[in-house]
Every structure is written in C-alpha cells, then in structure tokens.
XYZ file of N, CA and C in Angstrom:
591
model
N -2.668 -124.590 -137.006
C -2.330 -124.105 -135.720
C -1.012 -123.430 -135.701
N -1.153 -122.381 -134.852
C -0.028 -121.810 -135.025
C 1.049 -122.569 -133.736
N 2.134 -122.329 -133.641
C 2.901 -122.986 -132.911
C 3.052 -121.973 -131.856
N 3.511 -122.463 -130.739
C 3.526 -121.394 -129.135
C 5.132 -121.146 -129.169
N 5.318 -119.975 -129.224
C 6.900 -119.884 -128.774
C 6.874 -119.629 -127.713
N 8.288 -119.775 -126.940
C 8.603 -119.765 -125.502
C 8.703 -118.227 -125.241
N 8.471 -118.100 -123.745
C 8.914 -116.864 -122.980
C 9.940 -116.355 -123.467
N 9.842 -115.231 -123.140
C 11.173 -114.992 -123.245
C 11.270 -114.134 -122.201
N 12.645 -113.995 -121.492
C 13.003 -113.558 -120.474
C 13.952 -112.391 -120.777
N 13.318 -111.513 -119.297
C 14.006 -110.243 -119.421
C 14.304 -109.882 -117.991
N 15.254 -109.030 -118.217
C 16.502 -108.774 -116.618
C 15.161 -107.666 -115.987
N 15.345 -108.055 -114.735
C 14.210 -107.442 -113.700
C 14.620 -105.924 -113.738
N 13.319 -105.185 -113.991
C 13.627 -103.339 -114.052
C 14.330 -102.638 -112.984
N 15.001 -101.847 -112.576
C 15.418 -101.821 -111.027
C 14.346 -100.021 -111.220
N 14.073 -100.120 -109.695
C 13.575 -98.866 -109.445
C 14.098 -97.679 -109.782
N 13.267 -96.363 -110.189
C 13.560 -95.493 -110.557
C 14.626 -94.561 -110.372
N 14.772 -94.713 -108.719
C 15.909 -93.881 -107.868
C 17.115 -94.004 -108.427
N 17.115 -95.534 -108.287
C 18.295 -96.291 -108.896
C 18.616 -96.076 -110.536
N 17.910 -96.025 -111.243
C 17.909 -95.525 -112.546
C 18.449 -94.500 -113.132
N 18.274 -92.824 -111.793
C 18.494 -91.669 -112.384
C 20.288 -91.723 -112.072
N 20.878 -90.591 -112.869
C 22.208 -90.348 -112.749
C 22.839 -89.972 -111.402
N 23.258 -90.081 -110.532
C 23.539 -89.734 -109.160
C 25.678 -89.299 -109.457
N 25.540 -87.581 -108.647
C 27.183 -87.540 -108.886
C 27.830 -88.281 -107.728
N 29.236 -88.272 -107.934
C 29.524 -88.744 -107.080
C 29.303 -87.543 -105.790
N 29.887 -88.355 -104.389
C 29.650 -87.666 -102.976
C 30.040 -86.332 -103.132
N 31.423 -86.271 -103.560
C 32.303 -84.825 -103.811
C 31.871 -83.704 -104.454
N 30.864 -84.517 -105.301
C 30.740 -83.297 -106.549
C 29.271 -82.483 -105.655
N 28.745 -83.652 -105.310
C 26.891 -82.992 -104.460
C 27.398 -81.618 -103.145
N 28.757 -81.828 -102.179
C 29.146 -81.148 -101.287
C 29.466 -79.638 -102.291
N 30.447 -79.965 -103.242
C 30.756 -78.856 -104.175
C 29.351 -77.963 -104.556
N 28.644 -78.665 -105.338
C 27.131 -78.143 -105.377
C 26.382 -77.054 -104.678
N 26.296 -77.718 -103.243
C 26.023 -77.057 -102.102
C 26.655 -75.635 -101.424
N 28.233 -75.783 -101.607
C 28.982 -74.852 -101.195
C 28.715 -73.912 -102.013
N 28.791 -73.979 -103.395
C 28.531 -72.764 -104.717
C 27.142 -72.311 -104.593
N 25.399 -73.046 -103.923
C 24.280 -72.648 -103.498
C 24.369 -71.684 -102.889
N 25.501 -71.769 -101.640
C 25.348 -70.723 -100.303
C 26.203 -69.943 -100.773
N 27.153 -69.700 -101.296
C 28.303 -68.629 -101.717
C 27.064 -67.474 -102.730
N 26.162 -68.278 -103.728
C 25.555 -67.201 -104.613
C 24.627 -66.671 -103.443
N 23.912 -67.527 -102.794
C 23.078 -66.582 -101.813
C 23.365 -65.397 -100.981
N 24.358 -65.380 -100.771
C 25.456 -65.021 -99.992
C 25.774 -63.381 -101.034
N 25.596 -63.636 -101.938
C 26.662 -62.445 -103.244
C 24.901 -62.100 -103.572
N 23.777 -63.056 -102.943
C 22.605 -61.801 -104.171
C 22.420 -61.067 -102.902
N 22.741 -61.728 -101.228
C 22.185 -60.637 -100.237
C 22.453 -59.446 -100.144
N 24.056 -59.559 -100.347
C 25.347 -58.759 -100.557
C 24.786 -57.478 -101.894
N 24.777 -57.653 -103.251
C 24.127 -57.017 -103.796
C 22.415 -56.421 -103.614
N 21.690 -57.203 -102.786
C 20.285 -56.362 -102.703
C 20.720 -55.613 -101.583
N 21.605 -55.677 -100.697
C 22.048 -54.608 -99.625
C 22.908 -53.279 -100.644
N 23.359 -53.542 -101.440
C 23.723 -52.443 -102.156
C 23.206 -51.492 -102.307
N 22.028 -52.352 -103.513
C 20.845 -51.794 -104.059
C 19.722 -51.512 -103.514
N 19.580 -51.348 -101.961
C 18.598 -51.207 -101.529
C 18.057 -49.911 -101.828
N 18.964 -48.965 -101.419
C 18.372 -47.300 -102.198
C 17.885 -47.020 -103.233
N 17.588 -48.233 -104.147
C 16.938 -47.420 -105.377
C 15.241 -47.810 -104.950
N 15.444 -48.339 -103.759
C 13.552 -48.531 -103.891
C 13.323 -47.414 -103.656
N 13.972 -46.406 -102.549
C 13.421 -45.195 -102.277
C 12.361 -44.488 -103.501
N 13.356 -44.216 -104.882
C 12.146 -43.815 -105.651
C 11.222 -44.537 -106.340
N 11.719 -45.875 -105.757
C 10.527 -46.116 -106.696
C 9.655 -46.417 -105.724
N 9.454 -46.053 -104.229
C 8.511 -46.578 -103.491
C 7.844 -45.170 -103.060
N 8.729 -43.878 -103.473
C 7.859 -42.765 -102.906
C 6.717 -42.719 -103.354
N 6.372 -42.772 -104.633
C 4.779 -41.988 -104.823
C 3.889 -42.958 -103.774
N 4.723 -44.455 -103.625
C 3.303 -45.390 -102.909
C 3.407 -44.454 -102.064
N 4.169 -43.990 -100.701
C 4.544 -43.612 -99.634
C 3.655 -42.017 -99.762
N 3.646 -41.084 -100.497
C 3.161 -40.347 -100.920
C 1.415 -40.612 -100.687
N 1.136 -41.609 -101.282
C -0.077 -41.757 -101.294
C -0.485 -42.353 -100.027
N 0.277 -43.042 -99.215
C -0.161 -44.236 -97.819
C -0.376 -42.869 -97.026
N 0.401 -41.948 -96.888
C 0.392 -40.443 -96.381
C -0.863 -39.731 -96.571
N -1.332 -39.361 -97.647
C -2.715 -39.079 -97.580
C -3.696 -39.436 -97.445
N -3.462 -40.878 -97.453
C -4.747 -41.624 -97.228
C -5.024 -41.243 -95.925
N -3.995 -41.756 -95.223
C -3.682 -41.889 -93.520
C -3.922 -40.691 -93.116
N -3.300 -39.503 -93.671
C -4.189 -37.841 -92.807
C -5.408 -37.394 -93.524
N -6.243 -38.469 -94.483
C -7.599 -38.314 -94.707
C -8.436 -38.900 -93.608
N -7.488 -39.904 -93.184
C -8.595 -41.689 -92.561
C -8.571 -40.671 -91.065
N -7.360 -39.868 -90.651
C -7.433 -39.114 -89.138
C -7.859 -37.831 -89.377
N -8.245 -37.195 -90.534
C -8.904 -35.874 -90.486
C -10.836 -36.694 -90.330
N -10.900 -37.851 -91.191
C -12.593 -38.442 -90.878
C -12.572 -38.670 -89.376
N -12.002 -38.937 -88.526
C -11.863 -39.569 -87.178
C -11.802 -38.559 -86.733
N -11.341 -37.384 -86.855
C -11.377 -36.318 -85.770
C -12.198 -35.217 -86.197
N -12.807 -35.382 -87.320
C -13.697 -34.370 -88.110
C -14.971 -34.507 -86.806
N -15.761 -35.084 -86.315
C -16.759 -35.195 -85.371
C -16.185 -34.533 -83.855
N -15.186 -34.086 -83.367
C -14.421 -33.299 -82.407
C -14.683 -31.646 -83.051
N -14.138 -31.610 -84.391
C -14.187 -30.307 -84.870
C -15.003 -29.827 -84.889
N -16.418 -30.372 -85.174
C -17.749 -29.956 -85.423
C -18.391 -29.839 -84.291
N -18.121 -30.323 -83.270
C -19.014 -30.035 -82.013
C -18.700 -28.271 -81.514
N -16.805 -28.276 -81.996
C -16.094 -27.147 -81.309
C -17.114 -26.189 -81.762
N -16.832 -24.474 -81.359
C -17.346 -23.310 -82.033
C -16.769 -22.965 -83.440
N -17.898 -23.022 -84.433
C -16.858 -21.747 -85.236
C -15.705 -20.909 -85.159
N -15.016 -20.983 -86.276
C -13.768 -20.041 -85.921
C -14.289 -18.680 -85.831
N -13.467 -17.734 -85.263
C -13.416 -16.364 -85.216
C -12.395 -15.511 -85.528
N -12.814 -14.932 -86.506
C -11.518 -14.650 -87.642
C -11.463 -13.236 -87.161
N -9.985 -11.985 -86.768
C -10.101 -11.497 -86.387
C -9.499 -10.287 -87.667
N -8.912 -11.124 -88.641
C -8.660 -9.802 -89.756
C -9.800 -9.849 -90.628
N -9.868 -8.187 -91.381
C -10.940 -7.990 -92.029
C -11.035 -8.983 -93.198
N -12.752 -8.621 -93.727
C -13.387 -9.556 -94.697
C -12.809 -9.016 -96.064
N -12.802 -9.625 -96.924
C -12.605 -9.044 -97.864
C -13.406 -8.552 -98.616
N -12.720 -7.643 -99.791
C -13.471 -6.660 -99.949
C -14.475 -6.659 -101.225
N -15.858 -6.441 -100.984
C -16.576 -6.680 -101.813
C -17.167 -5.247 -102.510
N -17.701 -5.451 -103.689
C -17.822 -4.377 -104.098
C -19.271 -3.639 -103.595
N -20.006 -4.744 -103.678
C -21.760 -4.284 -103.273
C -21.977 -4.651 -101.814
N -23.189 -3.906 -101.198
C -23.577 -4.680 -100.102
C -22.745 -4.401 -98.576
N -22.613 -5.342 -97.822
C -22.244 -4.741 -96.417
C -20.668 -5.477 -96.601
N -19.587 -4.208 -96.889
C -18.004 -4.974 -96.686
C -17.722 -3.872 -96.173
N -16.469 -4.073 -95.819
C -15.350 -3.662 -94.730
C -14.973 -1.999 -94.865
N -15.436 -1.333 -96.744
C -15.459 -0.044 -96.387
C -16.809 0.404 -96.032
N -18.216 -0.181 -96.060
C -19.650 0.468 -95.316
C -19.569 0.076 -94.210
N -18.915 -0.591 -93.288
C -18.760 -0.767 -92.284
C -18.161 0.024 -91.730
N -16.692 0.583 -92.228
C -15.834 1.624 -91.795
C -16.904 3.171 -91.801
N -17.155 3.228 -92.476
C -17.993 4.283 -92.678
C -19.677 4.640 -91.773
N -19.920 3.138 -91.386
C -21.140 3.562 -90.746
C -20.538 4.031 -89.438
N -19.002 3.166 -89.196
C -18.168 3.421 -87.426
C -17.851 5.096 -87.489
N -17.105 5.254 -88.640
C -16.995 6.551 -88.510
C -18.321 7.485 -88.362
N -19.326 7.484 -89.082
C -20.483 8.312 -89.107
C -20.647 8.034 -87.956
N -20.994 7.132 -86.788
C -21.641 6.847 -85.483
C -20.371 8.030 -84.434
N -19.087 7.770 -84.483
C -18.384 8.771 -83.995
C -18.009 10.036 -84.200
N -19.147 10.791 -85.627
C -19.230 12.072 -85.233
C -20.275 12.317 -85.187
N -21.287 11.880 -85.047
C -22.813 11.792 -84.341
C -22.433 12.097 -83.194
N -22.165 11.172 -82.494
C -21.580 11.247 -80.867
C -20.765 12.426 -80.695
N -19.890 12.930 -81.452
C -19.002 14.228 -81.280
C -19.656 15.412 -81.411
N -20.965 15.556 -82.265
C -21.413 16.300 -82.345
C -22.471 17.239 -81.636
N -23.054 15.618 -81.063
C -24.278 15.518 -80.232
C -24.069 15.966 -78.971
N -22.768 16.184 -78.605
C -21.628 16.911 -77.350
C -21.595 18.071 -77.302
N -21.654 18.628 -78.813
C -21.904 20.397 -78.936
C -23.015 20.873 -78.566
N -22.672 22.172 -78.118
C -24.228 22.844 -78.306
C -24.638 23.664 -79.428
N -26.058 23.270 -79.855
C -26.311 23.786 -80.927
C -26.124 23.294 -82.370
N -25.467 22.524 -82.365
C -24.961 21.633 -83.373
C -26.078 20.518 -83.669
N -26.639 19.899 -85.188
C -27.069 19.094 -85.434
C -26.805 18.325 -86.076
N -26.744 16.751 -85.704
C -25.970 15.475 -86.909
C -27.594 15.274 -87.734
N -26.818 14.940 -89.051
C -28.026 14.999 -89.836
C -29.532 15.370 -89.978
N -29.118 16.643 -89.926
C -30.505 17.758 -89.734
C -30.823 17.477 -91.140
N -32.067 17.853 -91.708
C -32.945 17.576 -93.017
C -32.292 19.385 -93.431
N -32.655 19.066 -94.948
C -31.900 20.318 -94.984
C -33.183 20.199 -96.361
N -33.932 21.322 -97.194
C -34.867 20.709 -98.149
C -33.868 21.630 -99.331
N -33.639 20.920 -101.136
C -33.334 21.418 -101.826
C -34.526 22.873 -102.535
N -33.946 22.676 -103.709
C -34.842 23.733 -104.448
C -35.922 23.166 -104.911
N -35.671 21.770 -105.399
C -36.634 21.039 -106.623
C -37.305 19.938 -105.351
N -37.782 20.270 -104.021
C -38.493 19.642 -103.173
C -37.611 18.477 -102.542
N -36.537 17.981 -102.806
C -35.702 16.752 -102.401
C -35.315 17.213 -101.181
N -35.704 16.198 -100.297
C -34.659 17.044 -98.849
C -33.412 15.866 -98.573
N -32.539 16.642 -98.225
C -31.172 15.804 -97.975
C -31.085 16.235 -96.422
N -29.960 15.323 -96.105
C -29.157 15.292 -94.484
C -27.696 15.406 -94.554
N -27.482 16.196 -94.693
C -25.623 16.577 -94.453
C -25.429 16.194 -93.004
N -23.992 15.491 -92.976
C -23.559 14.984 -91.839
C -23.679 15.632 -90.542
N -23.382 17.226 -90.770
C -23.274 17.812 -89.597
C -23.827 19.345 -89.934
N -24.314 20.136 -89.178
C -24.921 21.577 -89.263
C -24.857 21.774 -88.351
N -23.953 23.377 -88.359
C -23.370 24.049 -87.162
C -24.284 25.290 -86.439
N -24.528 25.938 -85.816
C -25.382 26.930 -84.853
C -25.382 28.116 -85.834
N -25.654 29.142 -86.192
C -26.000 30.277 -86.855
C -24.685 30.772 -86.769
N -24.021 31.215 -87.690
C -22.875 32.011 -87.515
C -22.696 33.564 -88.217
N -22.054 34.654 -87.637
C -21.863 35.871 -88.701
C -20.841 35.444 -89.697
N -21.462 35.789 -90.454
C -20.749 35.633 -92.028
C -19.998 36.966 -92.354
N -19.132 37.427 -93.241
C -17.841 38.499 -93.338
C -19.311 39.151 -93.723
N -19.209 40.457 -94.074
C -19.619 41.657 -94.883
C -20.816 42.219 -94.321
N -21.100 41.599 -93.179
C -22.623 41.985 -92.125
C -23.738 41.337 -92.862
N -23.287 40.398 -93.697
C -24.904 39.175 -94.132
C -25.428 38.698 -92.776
N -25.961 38.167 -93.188
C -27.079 38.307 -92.045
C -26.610 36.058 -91.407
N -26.788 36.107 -90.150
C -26.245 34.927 -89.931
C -26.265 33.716 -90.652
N -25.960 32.242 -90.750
C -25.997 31.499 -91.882
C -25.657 30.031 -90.694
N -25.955 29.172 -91.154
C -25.474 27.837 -90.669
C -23.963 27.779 -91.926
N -23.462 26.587 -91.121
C -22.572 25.652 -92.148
C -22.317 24.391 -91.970
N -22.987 23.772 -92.888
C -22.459 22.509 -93.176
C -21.747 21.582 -93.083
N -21.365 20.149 -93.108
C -19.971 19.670 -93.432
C -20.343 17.662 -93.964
N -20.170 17.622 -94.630
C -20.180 16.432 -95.095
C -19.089 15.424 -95.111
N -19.165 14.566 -94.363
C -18.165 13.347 -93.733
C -17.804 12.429 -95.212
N -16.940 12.436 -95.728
C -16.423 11.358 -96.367
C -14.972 10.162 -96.172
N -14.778 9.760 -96.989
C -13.662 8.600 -96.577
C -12.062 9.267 -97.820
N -11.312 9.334 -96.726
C -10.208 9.756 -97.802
C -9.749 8.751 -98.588
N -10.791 8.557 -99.953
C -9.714 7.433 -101.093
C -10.297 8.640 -102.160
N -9.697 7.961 -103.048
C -10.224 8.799 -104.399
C -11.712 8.839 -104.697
N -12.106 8.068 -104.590
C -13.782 7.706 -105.068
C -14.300 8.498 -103.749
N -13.821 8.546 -102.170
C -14.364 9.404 -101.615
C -14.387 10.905 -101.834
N -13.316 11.074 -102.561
C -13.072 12.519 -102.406
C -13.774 12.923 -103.789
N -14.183 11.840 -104.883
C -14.946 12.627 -105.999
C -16.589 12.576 -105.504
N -16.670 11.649 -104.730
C -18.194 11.732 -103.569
C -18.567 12.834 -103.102
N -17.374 13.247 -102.225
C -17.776 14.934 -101.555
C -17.707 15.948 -102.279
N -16.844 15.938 -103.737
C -17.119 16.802 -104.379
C -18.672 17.133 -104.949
N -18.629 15.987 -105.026
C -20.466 15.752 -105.649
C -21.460 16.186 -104.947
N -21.436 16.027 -103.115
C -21.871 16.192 -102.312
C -21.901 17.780 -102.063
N -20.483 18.390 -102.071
C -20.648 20.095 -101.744
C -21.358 20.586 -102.582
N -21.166 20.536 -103.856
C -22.015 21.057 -105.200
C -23.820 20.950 -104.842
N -24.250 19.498 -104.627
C -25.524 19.659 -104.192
C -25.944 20.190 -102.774
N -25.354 20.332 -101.697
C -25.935 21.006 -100.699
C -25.168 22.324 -100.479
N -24.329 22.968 -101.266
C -24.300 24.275 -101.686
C -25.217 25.075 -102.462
N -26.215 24.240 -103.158
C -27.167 24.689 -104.404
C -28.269 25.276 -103.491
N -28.314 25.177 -102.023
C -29.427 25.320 -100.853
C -29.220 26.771 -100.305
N -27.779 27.417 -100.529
C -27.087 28.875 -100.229
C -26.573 28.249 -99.126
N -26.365 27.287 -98.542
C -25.568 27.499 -97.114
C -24.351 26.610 -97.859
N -23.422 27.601 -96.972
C -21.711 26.969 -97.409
C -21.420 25.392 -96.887
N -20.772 24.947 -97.180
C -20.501 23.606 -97.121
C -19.599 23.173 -97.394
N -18.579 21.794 -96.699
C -17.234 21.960 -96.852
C -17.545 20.327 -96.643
N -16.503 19.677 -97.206
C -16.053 18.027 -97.282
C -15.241 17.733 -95.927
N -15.476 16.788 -95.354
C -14.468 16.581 -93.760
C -13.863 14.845 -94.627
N -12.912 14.669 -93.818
C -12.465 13.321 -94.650
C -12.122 12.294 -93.135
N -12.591 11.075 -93.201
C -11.588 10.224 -92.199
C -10.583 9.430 -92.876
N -9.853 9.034 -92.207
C -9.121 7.535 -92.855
C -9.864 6.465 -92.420
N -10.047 5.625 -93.901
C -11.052 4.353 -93.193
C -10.018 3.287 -92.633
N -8.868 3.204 -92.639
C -7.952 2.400 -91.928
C -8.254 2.433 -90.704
N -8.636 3.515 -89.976
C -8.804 3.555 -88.161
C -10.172 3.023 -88.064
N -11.445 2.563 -88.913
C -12.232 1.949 -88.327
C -12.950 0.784 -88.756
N -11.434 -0.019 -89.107
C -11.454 -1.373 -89.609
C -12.182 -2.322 -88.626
C-alpha cells in the first residue's frame, strides 16, 4: 500500500482584475491628456490636407456627373420625343449624287426663269429643239424670230441657264457646242447658286 500524503495547501487565487498591472492614478490622467492632444494634432493635420482629395476624388466626381446627366437626359428623353422634330434652317450638306443643296438651287433657279420668261411675248422656256442625229433637246430659253446682220433670213436664239462654278461653266460650254450643232446661235446665261439656297 502506498501511503496517503497530506494536502497540501495553497494561498487562494485572487481575481483576474486584481492580477493585471494597474498605473498609478497620475500616470492613467497623463494617458488621457496625451489621447486628446494627438486627436486634436491628426484633426489639425487632416484639415490641412484636406485639398489633396480634390484630385484624387475628381475622376469619381467626373463620373457621378455623367451618370447623373445620363439618369436626367433618360427622364426627360420621353418629353423630347413627344415634341416635333427639329427644323434646321441652314443648308444640308453637300452631297455629291442625288437631291442636295446644288439640284435644289438649280431646280429654284430654273423655276424663276420659266416664270420670267413665260412674261414675255413670244418667248419659249424649254421649247424641244430636234438635233441632226434625231435626239431632241430643250434649251432653257428660245427667243421670238430675230433679223440676223447681213439680211439672213430671221433665226431664233437660244440661251442655256447654268450655275456659275467651274463645273458649271465647263457644262455650258458643253451645252453651246451641242445646241449650236442645230444652226441656231446660242449663248450660256449663269446664276449664282448662293441666292437660291
């Protein structure tokens, strides 16, 4: 058998609180005062430094901006669409084929010496005129029978409306040559297509 030894005794644990290191009163007030003094010096410095967020917060700001006049162009996009179409009052631009701003000028002008002409007497806007080789053409304008110098015998004359640019004026050249080939004289008239923009 083994023999029983006695208890043995030990000093009662004291609670934990009591256990940890505690400063004295003076030193915990000190503590405290140096807490609020740094708080105090980082407010002090982020008030300094507040201007450098500027760049670094523009691009967000940049972007909160477009979002925001996307989110009120969707919100007011259903106002716009009910409105009319715009009505644009300067010319179209200029295309090369098809109906632009110089066949337009040109049909205004042709319509106002139709009308100028159609005022004369005797005068015809695009009378048929027939070539040699069976083609019949319409020159802009054909004037009443006139005496011609040397006692020839009377004659109409002609006149073919073009547009003063270059390409018009190698047009009417092109133009006198073929309805001169008919014997009646014939002459190029020019507008500016600026006046019937």
């Amino acid at each position: 058998m083994r023999p029983v030894s006695a208890p043995v005794r030990t000093a009662p644990i004291a609670p934990l609180a009591d256990r940890m290191y505690r400063p004295p009163a003076d030193d915990l007030v000190e503590l405290r005062r140096q807490q609020a003094a740094f708080q105090e010096t980082k407010r002090a410095i982020s008030r300094d430094n507040a201007w450098m967020a500027v760049p670094a917060l523009a691009p967000v700001a940049v972007v909160a901006g477009l979002e925001a006049a996307g989110a009120l162009a969707t919100r007011l996009a259903p106002e716009a669409i009910k409105r009319a179409p715009f009505q644009f009052t300067k010319q179209d631009p200029y295309l090369r084929v098809g109906d632009n701003y110089a066949t337009r000028a040109g049909r205004r002008a042709h319509a106002e010496l139709k009308r100028r002409v159609e005022d004369k007497l005797n005068w015809e806007p695009d009378a048929d005129l027939p070539l040699n080789d069976g083609r019949v053409v319409r020159p802009d304008v054909r004037t009443p029978l006139r005496m011609r110098p040397k006692g020839d015998k009377p004659r109409p004359y002609q006149m073919e409306l073009k547009p003063d640019t270059v390409t018009g004026r190698k047009a009417a050249a092109k133009a006198v040559k073929m309805y001169s080939s008919t014997g009646v004289k014939t002459r190029a008239i020019f507008y500016d297509p600026k006046k019937y923009r």
